[in-house]
Coordinates of C-alpha atoms in Angstrom, one line a residue:
Chain A
M28 CA 49.0 8.3 42.2
K29 CA 45.7 7.6 40.4
I30 CA 43.9 4.6 41.8
L31 CA 40.8 2.7 40.9
L32 CA 39.1 0.8 43.7
I33 CA 36.6 -1.8 42.9
E34 CA 34.8 -3.0 46.1
D35 CA 31.1 -3.6 46.7
E36 CA 31.1 -3.3 50.4
L37 CA 30.4 0.4 50.6
L38 CA 31.9 1.1 54.0
I39 CA 35.1 -0.6 53.0
Q40 CA 35.1 1.3 49.7
R41 CA 34.5 4.7 51.2
S42 CA 36.9 4.3 54.1
L43 CA 39.7 2.9 52.0
K44 CA 39.2 5.7 49.5
K45 CA 39.5 8.3 52.2
L46 CA 42.5 6.7 53.9
M47 CA 44.4 6.5 50.6
E48 CA 43.4 10.1 49.7
L49 CA 44.9 11.2 53.0
K50 CA 48.1 9.7 51.8
G51 CA 47.9 11.7 48.6
A52 CA 46.2 9.4 46.1
T53 CA 43.4 10.3 43.7
V54 CA 40.9 7.5 44.0
D55 CA 38.0 6.5 41.7
T56 CA 35.6 3.9 43.0
T57 CA 32.9 1.6 41.8
S58 CA 31.1 -1.4 43.3
Q59 CA 30.3 -3.0 39.9
G60 CA 32.9 -5.2 38.2
K61 CA 31.6 -4.4 34.8
E62 CA 31.8 -0.7 35.4
G63 CA 35.3 -1.3 36.7
I64 CA 36.3 -2.8 33.3
E65 CA 34.9 0.2 31.5
L66 CA 36.8 2.6 33.8
I67 CA 40.0 0.7 33.2
R68 CA 39.5 0.9 29.5
S69 CA 38.8 4.6 29.4
N70 CA 41.3 5.9 32.0
H71 CA 44.9 5.5 32.9
Y72 CA 45.4 4.2 36.4
D73 CA 48.6 3.7 38.2
R74 CA 47.0 1.1 40.5
I75 CA 43.8 -1.0 40.3
I76 CA 42.6 -2.5 43.6
T77 CA 39.8 -5.0 43.3
D78 CA 37.8 -7.2 45.6
L79 CA 37.4 -10.8 44.3
M80 CA 33.8 -11.6 45.0
L81 CA 31.8 -8.7 43.5
T82 CA 28.0 -8.8 43.0
D83 CA 28.1 -9.0 39.2
I84 CA 31.4 -10.6 38.2
T85 CA 34.6 -11.7 40.0
G86 CA 37.9 -10.0 40.3
F87 CA 39.3 -12.8 38.1
D88 CA 36.9 -11.8 35.3
I89 CA 38.2 -8.2 35.5
I90 CA 41.8 -9.3 35.3
E91 CA 41.0 -11.7 32.4
E92 CA 39.1 -8.9 30.5
V93 CA 41.7 -6.3 30.8
K94 CA 45.0 -8.2 30.9
T95 CA 45.7 -7.8 27.2
Q96 CA 45.7 -4.0 27.8
F97 CA 48.8 -4.5 30.0
G98 CA 52.0 -6.4 29.4
D99 CA 52.9 -9.5 31.5
N100 CA 55.2 -7.4 33.6
E101 CA 52.8 -4.6 34.0
L102 CA 49.9 -6.7 35.3
P103 CA 51.3 -7.6 38.7
Q104 CA 52.4 -4.0 39.0
K105 CA 48.9 -2.6 38.2
F106 CA 46.8 -4.9 40.3
R107 CA 46.3 -5.6 44.0
V108 CA 43.6 -8.0 45.1
I109 CA 41.8 -7.7 48.4
T110 CA 39.7 -10.6 49.5
A111 CA 38.0 -12.2 52.5
Y112 CA 38.0 -15.6 50.8
S113 CA 41.6 -16.8 50.9
S114 CA 41.4 -20.4 50.0
S115 CA 44.5 -22.1 48.7
K116 CA 42.7 -22.4 45.4
I117 CA 42.3 -18.6 45.1
V118 CA 45.9 -18.0 46.1
E119 CA 47.0 -20.5 43.5
N120 CA 44.8 -18.9 40.8
L121 CA 46.2 -15.5 41.6
S122 CA 49.8 -16.6 41.7
K123 CA 49.4 -17.4 38.0
Y124 CA 49.2 -13.7 37.4
N125 CA 51.8 -12.9 40.0
I126 CA 49.4 -10.5 41.7
K127 CA 49.7 -9.6 45.3
V128 CA 46.7 -10.6 47.5
I129 CA 45.8 -8.9 50.7
N130 CA 43.3 -10.6 53.1
K131 CA 40.4 -8.8 54.6
P132 CA 40.2 -7.9 57.5
F133 CA 43.6 -6.2 57.2
E134 CA 45.9 -7.2 60.1
D135 CA 47.9 -3.9 60.0
L136 CA 46.0 -1.1 58.4
N137 CA 49.0 1.3 57.9
A138 CA 51.2 -1.5 56.4
T139 CA 48.3 -2.4 54.1
I140 CA 47.7 1.1 52.8
E141 CA 51.5 1.4 52.2
L142 CA 51.4 -1.9 50.3
L143 CA 48.4 -0.8 48.3
M144 CA 50.1 2.4 47.3
D145 CA 53.7 1.2 47.1
L146 CA 54.7 3.7 49.8
N147 CA 57.4 1.6 51.3
E148 CA 59.2 1.0 48.0
Chain B
M14 CA 1.6 -1.7 43.1
E15 CA 0.0 -4.9 44.3
N16 CA -3.6 -4.1 43.1
S17 CA -2.9 -2.2 40.0
T18 CA -1.0 -5.0 38.4
T19 CA -2.8 -6.1 35.2
G20 CA -0.6 -8.9 34.1
A21 CA -2.3 -12.1 33.0
F22 CA -1.7 -13.9 36.2
S23 CA -2.1 -11.0 38.6
E24 CA -5.3 -12.4 40.1
Q25 CA -3.4 -15.5 41.3
R26 CA -0.8 -13.6 43.3
S27 CA -0.9 -14.2 46.9
S28 CA 0.4 -11.8 49.5
L29 CA 3.4 -14.2 49.9
N30 CA 4.2 -13.6 46.4
S31 CA 4.0 -9.9 46.7
K32 CA 6.6 -10.2 49.4
Y33 CA 8.7 -12.2 47.0
F34 CA 8.1 -9.5 44.4
S35 CA 9.2 -6.6 46.5
S36 CA 12.4 -8.4 47.7
F37 CA 12.9 -9.3 44.1
I38 CA 12.6 -5.7 43.0
H39 CA 15.1 -4.8 45.7
E40 CA 17.6 -7.4 44.6
L41 CA 17.2 -6.6 40.9
N42 CA 17.4 -2.9 41.5
P43 CA 19.6 -2.0 44.4
T44 CA 19.5 1.8 44.9
K45 CA 23.0 2.3 43.6
D46 CA 22.0 1.6 40.0
F47 CA 18.3 2.2 40.2
K48 CA 18.5 5.3 38.1
S49 CA 20.0 3.7 35.0
K50 CA 17.6 0.8 35.0
K51 CA 14.4 2.6 35.9
P52 CA 12.7 3.3 32.5
K53 CA 13.3 -0.2 31.1
F54 CA 12.2 -1.8 34.3
K55 CA 8.9 0.2 34.5
Q56 CA 7.7 -1.0 31.1
K57 CA 8.3 -4.6 31.9
S58 CA 7.4 -4.6 35.6
N59 CA 3.9 -6.0 35.2
H60 CA 5.1 -8.8 33.0
L61 CA 8.0 -9.6 35.3
A62 CA 5.8 -9.3 38.4
S63 CA 3.4 -12.0 37.2
L64 CA 6.3 -14.2 36.0
N65 CA 8.1 -13.8 39.3
S66 CA 4.9 -14.5 41.2
K67 CA 4.6 -17.8 39.3
L68 CA 8.2 -18.7 40.0
G69 CA 7.6 -17.9 43.7
D70 CA 4.7 -20.4 43.6
L71 CA 6.8 -23.1 41.9
A72 CA 9.7 -22.5 44.4
S73 CA 7.4 -22.9 47.3
K74 CA 6.3 -26.3 46.1
N75 CA 9.6 -27.8 44.9
I76 CA 12.5 -28.8 47.1
N77 CA 15.3 -29.3 44.6
L78 CA 16.7 -27.2 41.8
D79 CA 16.0 -29.9 39.3
Q80 CA 12.4 -30.3 40.4
F81 CA 12.0 -26.6 40.3
S82 CA 13.4 -26.5 36.8
Q83 CA 11.2 -29.3 35.7
S84 CA 8.1 -27.4 37.0
L85 CA 9.2 -24.5 34.8
L86 CA 8.2 -26.6 31.9
T87 CA 4.6 -26.6 33.1
L88 CA 4.4 -22.8 32.9
K89 CA 2.2 -21.4 30.1
E90 CA 4.7 -18.7 29.6
I91 CA 7.4 -21.2 28.7
Q92 CA 5.7 -21.3 25.3
G93 CA 6.1 -24.9 24.3
H94 CA 9.7 -25.5 25.4
K95 CA 10.3 -29.1 26.0
V96 CA 13.8 -29.4 27.4
I97 CA 15.8 -27.5 29.9
H98 CA 19.6 -28.0 30.3
L99 CA 21.2 -26.9 33.5
Y100 CA 25.0 -27.1 33.2
M101 CA 26.7 -25.8 36.3
H102 CA 30.0 -25.6 38.0
E103 CA 30.4 -25.1 41.7
K104 CA 33.3 -22.6 42.1
G105 CA 36.5 -24.3 43.2
L106 CA 35.5 -27.8 42.0
Q107 CA 37.1 -29.8 39.2
H108 CA 34.0 -31.1 37.6
A109 CA 30.8 -29.5 36.3
Q110 CA 27.3 -31.0 36.7
H111 CA 24.8 -31.4 33.9
Y112 CA 21.0 -31.8 34.2
Q113 CA 18.9 -32.6 31.2
I114 CA 15.3 -31.9 32.2
T115 CA 12.1 -32.9 30.4
S116 CA 8.6 -33.0 31.9
D117 CA 9.0 -36.7 32.7
E118 CA 12.6 -37.2 33.5
V119 CA 15.8 -35.6 34.8
K120 CA 19.1 -37.0 33.5
T121 CA 22.3 -36.0 35.3
S122 CA 25.9 -36.4 34.5
S123 CA 29.2 -34.8 35.2
E124 CA 32.1 -33.6 33.1
N125 CA 35.5 -32.0 33.6
V126 CA 35.2 -28.3 34.2
S127 CA 37.3 -27.3 31.2
L128 CA 34.4 -28.0 28.7
F129 CA 32.0 -26.1 30.8
L130 CA 34.2 -23.1 30.9
K131 CA 34.6 -23.1 27.2
F132 CA 30.8 -23.0 26.6
Y133 CA 30.3 -20.6 29.4
Q134 CA 32.6 -18.1 27.7
S135 CA 31.0 -18.6 24.2
I136 CA 27.5 -18.1 25.6
K137 CA 28.6 -15.1 27.5
K138 CA 29.9 -13.5 24.3
S139 CA 26.8 -14.2 22.3
K140 CA 24.6 -11.2 21.7
N141 CA 21.1 -12.4 21.0
R142 CA 21.2 -15.6 23.1
S143 CA 19.6 -17.6 20.3
F144 CA 21.5 -20.5 18.8
G145 CA 21.2 -22.8 15.9
Q146 CA 22.1 -26.5 16.2
S147 CA 25.6 -26.1 15.0
S148 CA 26.5 -22.9 16.9
L149 CA 27.8 -24.5 20.1
K150 CA 30.0 -27.0 18.4
G151 CA 31.4 -29.7 20.6
F152 CA 28.8 -29.2 23.3
P153 CA 28.9 -32.5 25.2
Y154 CA 25.1 -32.9 25.5
N155 CA 22.6 -33.5 22.7
I156 CA 20.4 -30.5 22.1
I157 CA 17.9 -30.9 19.3
G158 CA 17.0 -27.9 17.1
T159 CA 17.4 -24.2 17.9
F160 CA 17.7 -23.2 21.5
M161 CA 18.3 -20.2 23.7
A162 CA 21.0 -20.1 26.3
R163 CA 22.2 -17.8 29.0
E164 CA 25.0 -17.9 31.5
F165 CA 24.7 -16.9 35.1
T166 CA 27.3 -16.0 37.7
L167 CA 25.7 -17.1 40.9
K168 CA 27.1 -16.9 44.4
S169 CA 28.4 -20.4 44.7
H170 CA 28.2 -21.6 41.1
N171 CA 28.5 -20.6 37.5
L172 CA 25.5 -21.9 35.5
I173 CA 24.4 -22.3 31.9
F174 CA 20.7 -22.3 31.4
I175 CA 19.4 -23.6 28.1
V176 CA 15.8 -24.1 26.8
S177 CA 14.8 -25.9 23.6
R178 CA 11.5 -26.7 21.8
E179 CA 13.3 -29.4 19.9
D180 CA 12.2 -27.8 16.6
F181 CA 14.2 -25.9 14.0
L182 CA 12.2 -22.7 13.8
D183 CA 14.1 -19.5 14.5
Y184 CA 13.4 -17.6 17.6
T185 CA 11.3 -14.4 17.3
D186 CA 12.0 -11.1 19.1
N187 CA 9.1 -12.0 21.3
D188 CA 10.6 -15.3 22.3
I189 CA 13.9 -13.6 23.1
D190 CA 12.1 -10.9 25.1
F191 CA 10.4 -13.6 27.2
F192 CA 13.7 -15.4 27.6
N193 CA 15.4 -12.3 28.8
S194 CA 12.6 -11.6 31.3
L195 CA 12.9 -15.1 32.6
C196 CA 16.6 -14.8 32.9
S197 CA 16.4 -11.6 34.8
V198 CA 14.4 -13.4 37.5
L199 CA 15.8 -16.9 37.6
P200 CA 19.2 -16.2 39.3
L201 CA 17.4 -15.3 42.5
Y202 CA 15.8 -18.7 42.7
F203 CA 18.9 -20.6 41.5
N204 CA 20.9 -18.8 44.2
R205 CA 18.4 -19.8 46.9
Y206 CA 18.4 -23.4 45.8
L207 CA 22.1 -23.8 45.4
I208 CA 23.0 -22.1 48.6
N209 CA 20.4 -24.0 50.6
Q210 CA 21.0 -27.3 48.9
A211 CA 24.2 -28.3 50.8
Y212 CA 22.8 -27.3 54.2
L213 CA 19.4 -29.0 53.6
S214 CA 20.7 -32.3 52.6
E215 CA 23.4 -32.4 55.3
G216 CA 20.9 -31.2 57.8
F217 CA 18.3 -33.9 57.0
F218 CA 21.0 -36.6 57.0
N219 CA 22.4 -35.3 60.3
E220 CA 19.0 -35.2 62.0
A221 CA 18.1 -38.7 60.8
L222 CA 21.5 -40.0 62.0
K223 CA 21.0 -38.4 65.3
S224 CA 17.7 -39.9 65.9
I225 CA 19.0 -43.3 65.0
I226 CA 21.9 -42.9 67.4
Q227 CA 19.8 -41.7 70.2
N228 CA 16.9 -44.1 69.9
E229 CA 18.1 -47.4 68.4
L230 CA 21.8 -47.7 68.6
H231 CA 22.0 -49.2 72.0
S232 CA 21.2 -52.6 70.5
F233 CA 23.8 -52.4 67.8
P234 CA 27.1 -54.2 68.0
S235 CA 29.5 -51.9 69.7
F236 CA 31.9 -51.5 66.7
L237 CA 29.1 -50.3 64.5
Q238 CA 27.9 -48.0 67.2
E239 CA 31.4 -46.6 67.4
E240 CA 31.5 -46.1 63.7
Q241 CA 28.2 -44.4 63.5
M242 CA 29.2 -42.1 66.4
Q243 CA 32.3 -41.1 64.6
I244 CA 30.3 -40.4 61.4
N245 CA 27.8 -38.4 63.3
H246 CA 30.5 -36.4 65.0
Q247 CA 32.3 -35.7 61.7
Q248 CA 28.9 -34.7 60.2
R249 CA 28.2 -32.3 63.0
L250 CA 31.6 -30.8 62.9
H251 CA 31.5 -30.5 59.2
L252 CA 28.0 -28.9 59.2
L253 CA 28.9 -26.5 61.9
G254 CA 32.2 -25.7 60.2
E255 CA 30.3 -25.0 56.9
L256 CA 27.7 -22.9 58.7
L257 CA 30.4 -20.9 60.5
N258 CA 32.3 -20.5 57.4
T259 CA 29.3 -19.0 55.7
L260 CA 28.6 -16.8 58.7
Q261 CA 32.2 -15.7 58.8
H262 CA 32.2 -14.7 55.1
E263 CA 28.9 -13.0 55.3
I264 CA 29.5 -11.1 58.5
S265 CA 33.2 -10.4 58.5
N266 CA 33.0 -8.3 55.4
P267 CA 30.5 -5.8 56.8
L268 CA 32.2 -5.9 60.1
F269 CA 35.5 -5.0 58.4
G270 CA 33.8 -2.1 56.6
L271 CA 32.6 -0.8 60.0
Q272 CA 36.0 -1.2 61.5
L273 CA 37.7 0.5 58.7
S274 CA 35.3 3.4 58.8
T275 CA 36.1 4.0 62.5
K276 CA 39.7 4.6 61.4
T277 CA 38.7 7.5 59.1
F278 CA 37.5 9.6 62.0
A279 CA 40.9 9.9 63.6
H280 CA 41.8 12.7 61.3
Q281 CA 38.8 14.7 61.9
D282 CA 38.2 17.5 64.3
L283 CA 36.1 15.7 66.9
S284 CA 35.9 16.1 70.7
T285 CA 37.9 13.7 72.8
E286 CA 34.7 12.1 74.0
D287 CA 33.5 11.4 70.4
L288 CA 36.9 10.0 69.5
E289 CA 36.7 7.7 72.5
T290 CA 33.3 6.5 71.5
I291 CA 34.5 5.8 68.0
D292 CA 37.5 3.9 69.5
L293 CA 35.1 1.8 71.6
I294 CA 33.0 1.0 68.5
G295 CA 36.2 -0.2 66.9
Q296 CA 37.1 -2.4 69.9
S297 CA 33.6 -3.9 69.9
I298 CA 33.9 -4.8 66.3
S299 CA 37.4 -6.3 66.8
R300 CA 35.9 -8.5 69.6
A301 CA 33.1 -9.7 67.3
Q302 CA 35.6 -10.4 64.6
K303 CA 37.8 -12.4 67.0
I304 CA 34.9 -14.5 68.2
L305 CA 33.8 -15.3 64.7
K306 CA 37.3 -16.3 63.8
N307 CA 37.8 -18.5 66.8
F308 CA 34.5 -20.3 66.4
S309 CA 35.4 -21.0 62.8
F310 CA 38.7 -22.3 64.0
L311 CA 37.1 -24.5 66.6
Y312 CA 34.9 -26.3 64.1
K313 CA 37.4 -26.5 61.3
D314 CA 37.8 -30.0 60.0
T315 CA 41.5 -30.1 60.0
Q316 CA 44.4 -32.4 60.6
K317 CA 46.9 -29.5 60.7
V318 CA 49.7 -29.7 63.1
T319 CA 51.4 -26.6 64.4
T320 CA 53.4 -25.4 67.3
I321 CA 51.0 -25.0 70.2
Q322 CA 50.9 -21.7 72.1
F323 CA 49.1 -22.9 75.1
E324 CA 48.3 -19.6 76.8
K325 CA 46.9 -18.2 73.6
L326 CA 44.8 -21.3 73.0
F327 CA 43.4 -21.1 76.5
Q328 CA 42.4 -17.5 76.0
E329 CA 40.7 -18.4 72.8
V330 CA 38.8 -21.2 74.4
L331 CA 37.7 -18.9 77.2
I332 CA 36.5 -16.3 74.8
L333 CA 34.3 -18.9 73.1
A334 CA 33.0 -20.2 76.4
K335 CA 32.3 -16.7 77.6
S336 CA 28.6 -17.0 77.9
E337 CA 28.8 -20.2 79.9
V338 CA 31.6 -19.0 82.3
R339 CA 29.9 -15.7 83.1
G340 CA 30.0 -15.2 86.8
I341 CA 32.7 -17.8 87.3
E342 CA 36.2 -16.9 88.4
I343 CA 38.8 -18.3 86.0
N344 CA 42.4 -18.9 86.8
L345 CA 45.2 -19.9 84.6
E346 CA 48.2 -21.7 86.2
I347 CA 51.0 -22.1 83.7
D348 CA 54.3 -23.8 84.3
P349 CA 56.8 -21.3 82.9
N350 CA 58.9 -24.2 81.6
V351 CA 56.2 -25.1 79.0
T352 CA 56.5 -21.8 77.2
S353 CA 60.1 -22.4 76.5
I354 CA 59.6 -25.7 74.7
Q355 CA 58.4 -26.3 71.1
F356 CA 55.4 -28.6 71.2
E357 CA 53.7 -29.6 68.0
S358 CA 50.1 -30.9 67.9
N359 CA 46.7 -30.3 66.4
P360 CA 45.5 -27.0 68.0
T361 CA 41.9 -27.4 66.8
W362 CA 41.5 -30.8 68.5
I363 CA 43.1 -29.5 71.8
A364 CA 40.8 -26.5 71.7
Q365 CA 37.7 -28.8 71.1
I366 CA 38.7 -30.9 74.1
L367 CA 39.3 -28.0 76.4
F368 CA 36.2 -26.2 75.2
N369 CA 34.2 -29.2 76.1
L370 CA 35.8 -29.6 79.6
V371 CA 35.4 -25.9 80.4
I372 CA 31.7 -25.9 79.4
N373 CA 31.1 -29.1 81.4
A374 CA 32.8 -27.5 84.5
A375 CA 30.8 -24.3 84.1
Q376 CA 27.5 -26.2 83.7
A377 CA 28.2 -28.3 86.8
L378 CA 29.0 -25.3 88.9
K379 CA 25.8 -23.6 87.9
E380 CA 23.7 -26.7 88.3
H381 CA 24.8 -27.4 91.8
E382 CA 24.7 -23.7 92.7
A383 CA 28.2 -24.0 94.1
H384 CA 29.0 -21.4 96.7
K385 CA 32.4 -20.6 95.3
R386 CA 32.5 -20.7 91.5
Q387 CA 35.9 -21.2 90.2
I388 CA 37.5 -22.9 87.2
T389 CA 41.3 -23.4 86.9
I390 CA 43.1 -24.4 83.8
K391 CA 46.5 -25.7 84.8
L392 CA 49.4 -26.5 82.5
D393 CA 52.2 -28.8 83.7
I394 CA 55.2 -30.4 82.2
N395 CA 57.4 -33.3 83.1
N396 CA 59.9 -35.4 81.2
K397 CA 57.3 -37.4 79.3
H398 CA 54.2 -35.3 79.2
I399 CA 52.6 -32.0 78.9
S400 CA 49.3 -32.0 80.8
V401 CA 46.4 -29.7 80.8
S402 CA 44.1 -30.0 83.8
V403 CA 40.7 -28.4 84.2
L404 CA 39.7 -28.1 87.8
D405 CA 36.5 -26.7 89.2
S406 CA 35.3 -25.8 92.7
G407 CA 32.2 -27.9 92.4
L408 CA 31.3 -31.3 93.8
G409 CA 33.0 -33.4 91.2
I410 CA 31.8 -36.6 89.7
K411 CA 29.7 -39.0 91.9
T412 CA 31.8 -42.1 92.7
E413 CA 29.2 -44.4 91.2
D414 CA 29.4 -42.5 87.9
E415 CA 33.1 -42.3 87.6
S416 CA 33.6 -45.5 85.7
N417 CA 31.0 -44.5 83.1
I418 CA 31.8 -40.9 82.3
F419 CA 33.8 -41.7 79.2
Q420 CA 31.3 -44.2 77.9
N421 CA 29.3 -43.2 74.8
F422 CA 25.8 -42.0 75.6
F423 CA 26.4 -41.7 79.3
T424 CA 25.1 -38.4 80.6
T425 CA 23.9 -36.8 83.8
K426 CA 22.5 -33.8 82.1
D427 CA 18.9 -33.5 81.1
K428 CA 19.7 -32.5 77.5
G429 CA 23.2 -34.0 77.2
T430 CA 24.0 -36.4 74.3
G431 CA 26.5 -38.3 76.4
L432 CA 29.0 -37.8 73.6
G433 CA 31.1 -34.9 74.8
L434 CA 33.6 -36.7 77.1
A435 CA 33.6 -39.9 75.0
L436 CA 34.6 -37.9 71.9
S437 CA 37.1 -35.8 73.8
K438 CA 38.8 -38.9 75.0
K439 CA 38.9 -40.2 71.4
L440 CA 40.4 -37.0 70.2
A441 CA 43.0 -37.1 73.0
N442 CA 43.9 -40.6 71.9
K443 CA 44.1 -39.5 68.3
L444 CA 46.6 -36.8 69.5
G445 CA 48.7 -39.6 71.0
G446 CA 47.6 -38.7 74.5
D447 CA 44.8 -39.5 76.9
L448 CA 42.0 -37.8 78.8
S449 CA 41.3 -39.0 82.4
Y450 CA 39.5 -38.0 85.5
S451 CA 41.4 -37.7 88.7
N452 CA 39.7 -37.7 92.1
R453 CA 42.5 -38.3 94.6
S454 CA 42.0 -37.3 98.2
D455 CA 45.2 -35.3 98.3
S456 CA 44.3 -33.0 95.3
P457 CA 41.2 -31.4 93.9
H458 CA 39.2 -33.4 91.3
A459 CA 40.2 -32.6 87.7
F460 CA 40.0 -33.7 84.1
I461 CA 43.5 -34.1 82.8
L462 CA 44.5 -34.1 79.2
E463 CA 48.0 -35.7 78.9
L464 CA 49.9 -35.2 75.7
K465 CA 53.2 -37.1 75.0
R466 CA 56.2 -34.9 74.5

């Protein structure tokens, strides 16, 4: 499984990359949203995991920018959002796209990794 | 770097501004992308440094964002621009705020966010940032002549920044260069203002209110006093809640990063001792996360009613009171019948009341240097009530004070506000219960929170 991880907290980025690699994934990472968009445009990823509050743009901006690249059905399948800001507003906004949200800090690390990589499906 | 700068305004730079400058360089060029930006940055650094130093000066003199923006118009570098528009949207809100700023006035108004978003997007897509009068058709505010605009994604807001000379001359490359330099520095200041703004205004208001309450309110009619007290309490809770929220957001992410990284070592070939150390690091981080979470919960402004898990709630309160109850023996006595019933209430308010009672008890024990230091939280149930009692091994309340302890502003502590117990009783009443003090000869003295079943 080829995964793109967009996360600007470097320790989270590195650790998550490593933990997913241990489960057999290939993981590209970036901490910049704009670079993330470029990577999505020029590569094929099975899964894109993005934080919401990045330093340059938001995860919403990324989804908006690239959503035409994917079909309506494919979008929720491609994306997973991880966020520390889980206001009802954000959940509501994301439910428009039907994208799964995972709150940071993760309550159950293994279950989260499995959810991020669809291992239990 | 400080002395070799030859920009037009370098001689005016103070050491304070050099500090601004270095932090600015750091923010503009974090190490991760330093490489790609370096050549461009080097060419412009002198120019930017002097501009940034000027902005630092202005920022130190102006309290508000609109004042700061107004003072931008006095800069020589602003090259004759007469009007600044700030059009901004605080993330999550339904409306956007607009400021039209000239050297002698600031006009504000607010609009639905949808218009804002439309122009935010069109400005974002524009390449050269220079606009003719007709190019932002439908823009709700009157801009005369050509103008330059830039959109910013700030921490708490999205913002559109527009400057206009109110003439119809096209912008030169030079103008656009200047504007781009300005725009590379401005977000730093906008962020500072917008993040500080909420806290500052609330903080000032809160302090003012507090001094009124403490010094003058005794002569007010009691219903007014009551109302002011409630407002003050709400303000304090709100302010603390906001502060903790920010702290939680800013600290919990790095903490989570640390916690996650400890999990990556489990798969490595390390000695048992090292693995244990890493495990301990993880536990410490979990503890810090928990405290942060519980404190945010304690000061959450909420009316939410849920099923109360008393024992868990007690543990959370005790974690929060940890520094006060250090060296004090804590006992929990829980009637097993309570755990089997479903009781719904507002857990935040119950926690606030208990937190207050436990802190009071701990302070009393320390103040009187009690020989035996013990606090007991007791949970009982009968047909009508669930009651939570906080007992301590201290001397109890003096008989002559007993009738006053729930009065506003009554305190026996040097630095007490006299509001803790009064507000706790109010909260208990709001929960449909009551808070009382019991000092019967046949049982130890206790504060008792009674909640109707």
